[in-house]
Coordinates of C-alpha atoms and ligand atoms in Angstrom, one line a residue:
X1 CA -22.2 -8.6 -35.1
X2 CA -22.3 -10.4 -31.9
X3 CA -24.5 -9.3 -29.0
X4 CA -22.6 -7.9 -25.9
X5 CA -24.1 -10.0 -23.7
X6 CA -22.7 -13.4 -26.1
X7 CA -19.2 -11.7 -26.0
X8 CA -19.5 -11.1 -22.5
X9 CA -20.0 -14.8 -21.7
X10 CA -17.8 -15.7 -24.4
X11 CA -14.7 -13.7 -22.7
X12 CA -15.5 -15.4 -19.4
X13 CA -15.2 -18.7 -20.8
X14 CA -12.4 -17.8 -22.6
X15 CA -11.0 -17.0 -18.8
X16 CA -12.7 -20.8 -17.9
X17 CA -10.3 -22.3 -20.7
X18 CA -7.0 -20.3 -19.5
X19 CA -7.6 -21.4 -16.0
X20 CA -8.4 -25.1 -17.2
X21 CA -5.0 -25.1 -19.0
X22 CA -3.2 -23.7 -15.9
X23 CA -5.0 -26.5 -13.8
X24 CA -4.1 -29.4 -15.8
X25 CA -0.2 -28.1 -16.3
X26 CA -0.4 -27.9 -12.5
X27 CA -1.8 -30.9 -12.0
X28 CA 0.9 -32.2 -14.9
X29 CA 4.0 -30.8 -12.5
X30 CA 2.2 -32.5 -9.5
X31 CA 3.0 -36.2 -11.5
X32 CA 6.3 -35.3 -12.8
X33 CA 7.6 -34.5 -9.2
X34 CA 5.9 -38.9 -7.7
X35 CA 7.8 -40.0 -11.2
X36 CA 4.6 -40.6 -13.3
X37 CA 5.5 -39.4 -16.4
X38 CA 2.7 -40.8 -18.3
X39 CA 0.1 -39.0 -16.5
X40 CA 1.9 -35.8 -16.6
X41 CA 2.6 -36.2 -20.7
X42 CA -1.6 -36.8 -20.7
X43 CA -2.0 -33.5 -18.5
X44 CA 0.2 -31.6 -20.4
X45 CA -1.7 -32.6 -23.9
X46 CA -4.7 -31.5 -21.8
X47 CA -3.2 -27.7 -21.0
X48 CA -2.5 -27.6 -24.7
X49 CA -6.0 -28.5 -25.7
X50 CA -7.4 -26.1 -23.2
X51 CA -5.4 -23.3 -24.9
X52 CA -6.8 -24.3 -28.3
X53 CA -10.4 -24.5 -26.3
X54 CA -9.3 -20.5 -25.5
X55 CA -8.1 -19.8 -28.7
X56 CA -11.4 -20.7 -30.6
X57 CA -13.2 -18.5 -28.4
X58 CA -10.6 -15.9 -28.8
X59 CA -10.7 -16.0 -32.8
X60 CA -14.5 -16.5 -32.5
X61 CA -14.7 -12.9 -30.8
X62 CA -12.6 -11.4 -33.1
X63 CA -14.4 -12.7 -36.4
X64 CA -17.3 -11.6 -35.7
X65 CA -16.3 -8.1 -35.1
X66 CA -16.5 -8.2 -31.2
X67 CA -13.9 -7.3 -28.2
X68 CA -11.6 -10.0 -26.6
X69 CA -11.5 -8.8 -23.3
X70 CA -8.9 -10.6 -21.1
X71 CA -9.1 -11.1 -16.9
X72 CA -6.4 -12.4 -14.7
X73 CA -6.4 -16.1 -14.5
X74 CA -7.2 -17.6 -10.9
X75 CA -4.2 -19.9 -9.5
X76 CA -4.7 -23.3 -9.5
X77 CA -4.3 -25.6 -6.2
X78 CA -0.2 -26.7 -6.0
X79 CA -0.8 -29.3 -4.1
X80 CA -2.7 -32.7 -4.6
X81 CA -3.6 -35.7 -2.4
X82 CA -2.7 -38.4 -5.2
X83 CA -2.9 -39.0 -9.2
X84 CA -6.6 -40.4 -8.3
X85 CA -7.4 -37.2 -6.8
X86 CA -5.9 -35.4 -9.6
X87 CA -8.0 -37.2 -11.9
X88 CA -11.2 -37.0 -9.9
X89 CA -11.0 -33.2 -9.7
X90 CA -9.9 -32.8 -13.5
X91 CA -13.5 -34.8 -14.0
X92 CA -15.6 -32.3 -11.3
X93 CA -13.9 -29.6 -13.4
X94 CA -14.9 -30.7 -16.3
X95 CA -18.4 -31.8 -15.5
X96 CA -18.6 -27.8 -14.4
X97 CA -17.5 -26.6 -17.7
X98 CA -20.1 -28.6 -19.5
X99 CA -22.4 -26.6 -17.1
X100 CA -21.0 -23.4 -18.4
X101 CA -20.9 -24.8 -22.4
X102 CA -24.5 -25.6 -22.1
X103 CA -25.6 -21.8 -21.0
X104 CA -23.7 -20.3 -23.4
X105 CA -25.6 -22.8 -25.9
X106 CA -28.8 -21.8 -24.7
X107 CA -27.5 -18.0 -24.6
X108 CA -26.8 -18.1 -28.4
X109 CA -30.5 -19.9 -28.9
X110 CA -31.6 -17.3 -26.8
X111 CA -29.9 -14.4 -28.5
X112 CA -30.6 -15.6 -32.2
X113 CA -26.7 -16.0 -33.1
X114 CA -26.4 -19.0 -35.3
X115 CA -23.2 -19.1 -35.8
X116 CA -22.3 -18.8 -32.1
X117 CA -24.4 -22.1 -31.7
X118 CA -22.6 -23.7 -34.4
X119 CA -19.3 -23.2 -32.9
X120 CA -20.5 -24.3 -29.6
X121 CA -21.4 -27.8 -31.1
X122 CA -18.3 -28.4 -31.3
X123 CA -17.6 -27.9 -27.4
X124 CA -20.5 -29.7 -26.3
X125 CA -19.4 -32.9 -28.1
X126 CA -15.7 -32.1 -26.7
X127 CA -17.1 -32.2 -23.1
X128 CA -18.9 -35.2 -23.9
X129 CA -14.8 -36.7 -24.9
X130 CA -13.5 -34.8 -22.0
X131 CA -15.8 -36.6 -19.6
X132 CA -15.4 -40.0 -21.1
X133 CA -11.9 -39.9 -21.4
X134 CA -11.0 -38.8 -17.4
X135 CA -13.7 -41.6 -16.4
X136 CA -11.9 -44.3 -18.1
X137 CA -8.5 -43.4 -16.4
X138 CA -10.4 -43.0 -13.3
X139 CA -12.0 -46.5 -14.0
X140 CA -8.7 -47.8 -14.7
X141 CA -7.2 -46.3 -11.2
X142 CA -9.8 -47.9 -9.5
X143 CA -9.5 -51.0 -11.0
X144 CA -5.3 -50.9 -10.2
X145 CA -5.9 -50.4 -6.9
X146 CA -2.9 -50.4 -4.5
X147 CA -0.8 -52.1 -7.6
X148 CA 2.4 -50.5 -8.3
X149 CA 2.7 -52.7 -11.8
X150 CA -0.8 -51.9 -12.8
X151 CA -0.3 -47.9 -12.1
X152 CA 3.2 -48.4 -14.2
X153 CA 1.4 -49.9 -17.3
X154 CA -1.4 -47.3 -17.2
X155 CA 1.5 -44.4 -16.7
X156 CA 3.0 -46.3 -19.7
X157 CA -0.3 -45.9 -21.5
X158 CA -1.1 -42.4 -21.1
X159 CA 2.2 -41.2 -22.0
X160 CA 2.0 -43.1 -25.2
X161 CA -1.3 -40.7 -25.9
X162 CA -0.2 -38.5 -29.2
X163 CA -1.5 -34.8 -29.4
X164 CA -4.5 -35.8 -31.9
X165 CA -5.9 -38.1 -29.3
Ligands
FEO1 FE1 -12.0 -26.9 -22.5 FE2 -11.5 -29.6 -21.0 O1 -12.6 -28.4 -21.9

């Protein structure tokens, strides 16, 4: 049975995933509406990983006898500066989640529950992905510059990502 304290941290990230997802579809409906498709189709693949982020937790819980406990999901921000400060915030936000996966890792050392610290092995070497993945595009941004060609091909690029990547 898992300890209260591990399902309490548990249901807040759970809440940490759900906002995630609603951050990235937000960011997603930013691109659509400057005609970068590419980025958005990225983002959205990133909402629906975040919901599968959620749903491990969820299932987690559940498995092990414990309460899912649902809370309201913050709103996102509507509005963004550009698709490079869409990306940069994606990467602060994910660099703060890896904060949060790495005290719930030391909570389940902490609390003796192996099998919570197997299943959070697999987030810590997702946030290690997550990270690399944003500061490549970020790279890339950077590297484009003011040039409307270059941001075309890397929109082309990102919306050429399938749903395994
Ligand atoms: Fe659920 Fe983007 O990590």
């Amino acid at each position: 049975m898992i300890s209260q304290k591990l399902q309490d941290a548990i249901n807040e990230q759970i809440n940490g995933e759900f906002y995630a997802a609603h951050l990235y579809l937000s960011m997603a409906a930013f691109c659509d509406t400057r005609s970068l498709g590419g980025f958005a189709h990225w983002l959205k693949l990133q909402y629906s990983e975040e919901l599968s982020h959620a749903m491990k937790l969820f299932d987690f819980i559940t498995d092990r006898g414990g309460r899912v406990a649902l809370q309201s999901i913050q709103q996102p921000p509507v509005e963004f500066e550009s698709v490079g400060a869409v990306m940069r915030m994606a990467l602060d936000h994910e660099k703060m989640v890896t904060a949060k996966i790495d005290s719930l890792y030391e909570l389940a050392l902490d609390e003796r529950d192996y099998s919570a610290h197997v299943l959070l092995e697999w987030f810590v070497d997702e946030q290690v992905e997550e990270e690399k993945s944003l500061t490549e595009i970020i790279d890339h941004l950077e590297m484009v510059g003011n040039d409307g060609t270059g941001l075309l091909l890397l929109d082309a690029r990102l919306g050429a990502r399938s749903g395994s990547d």
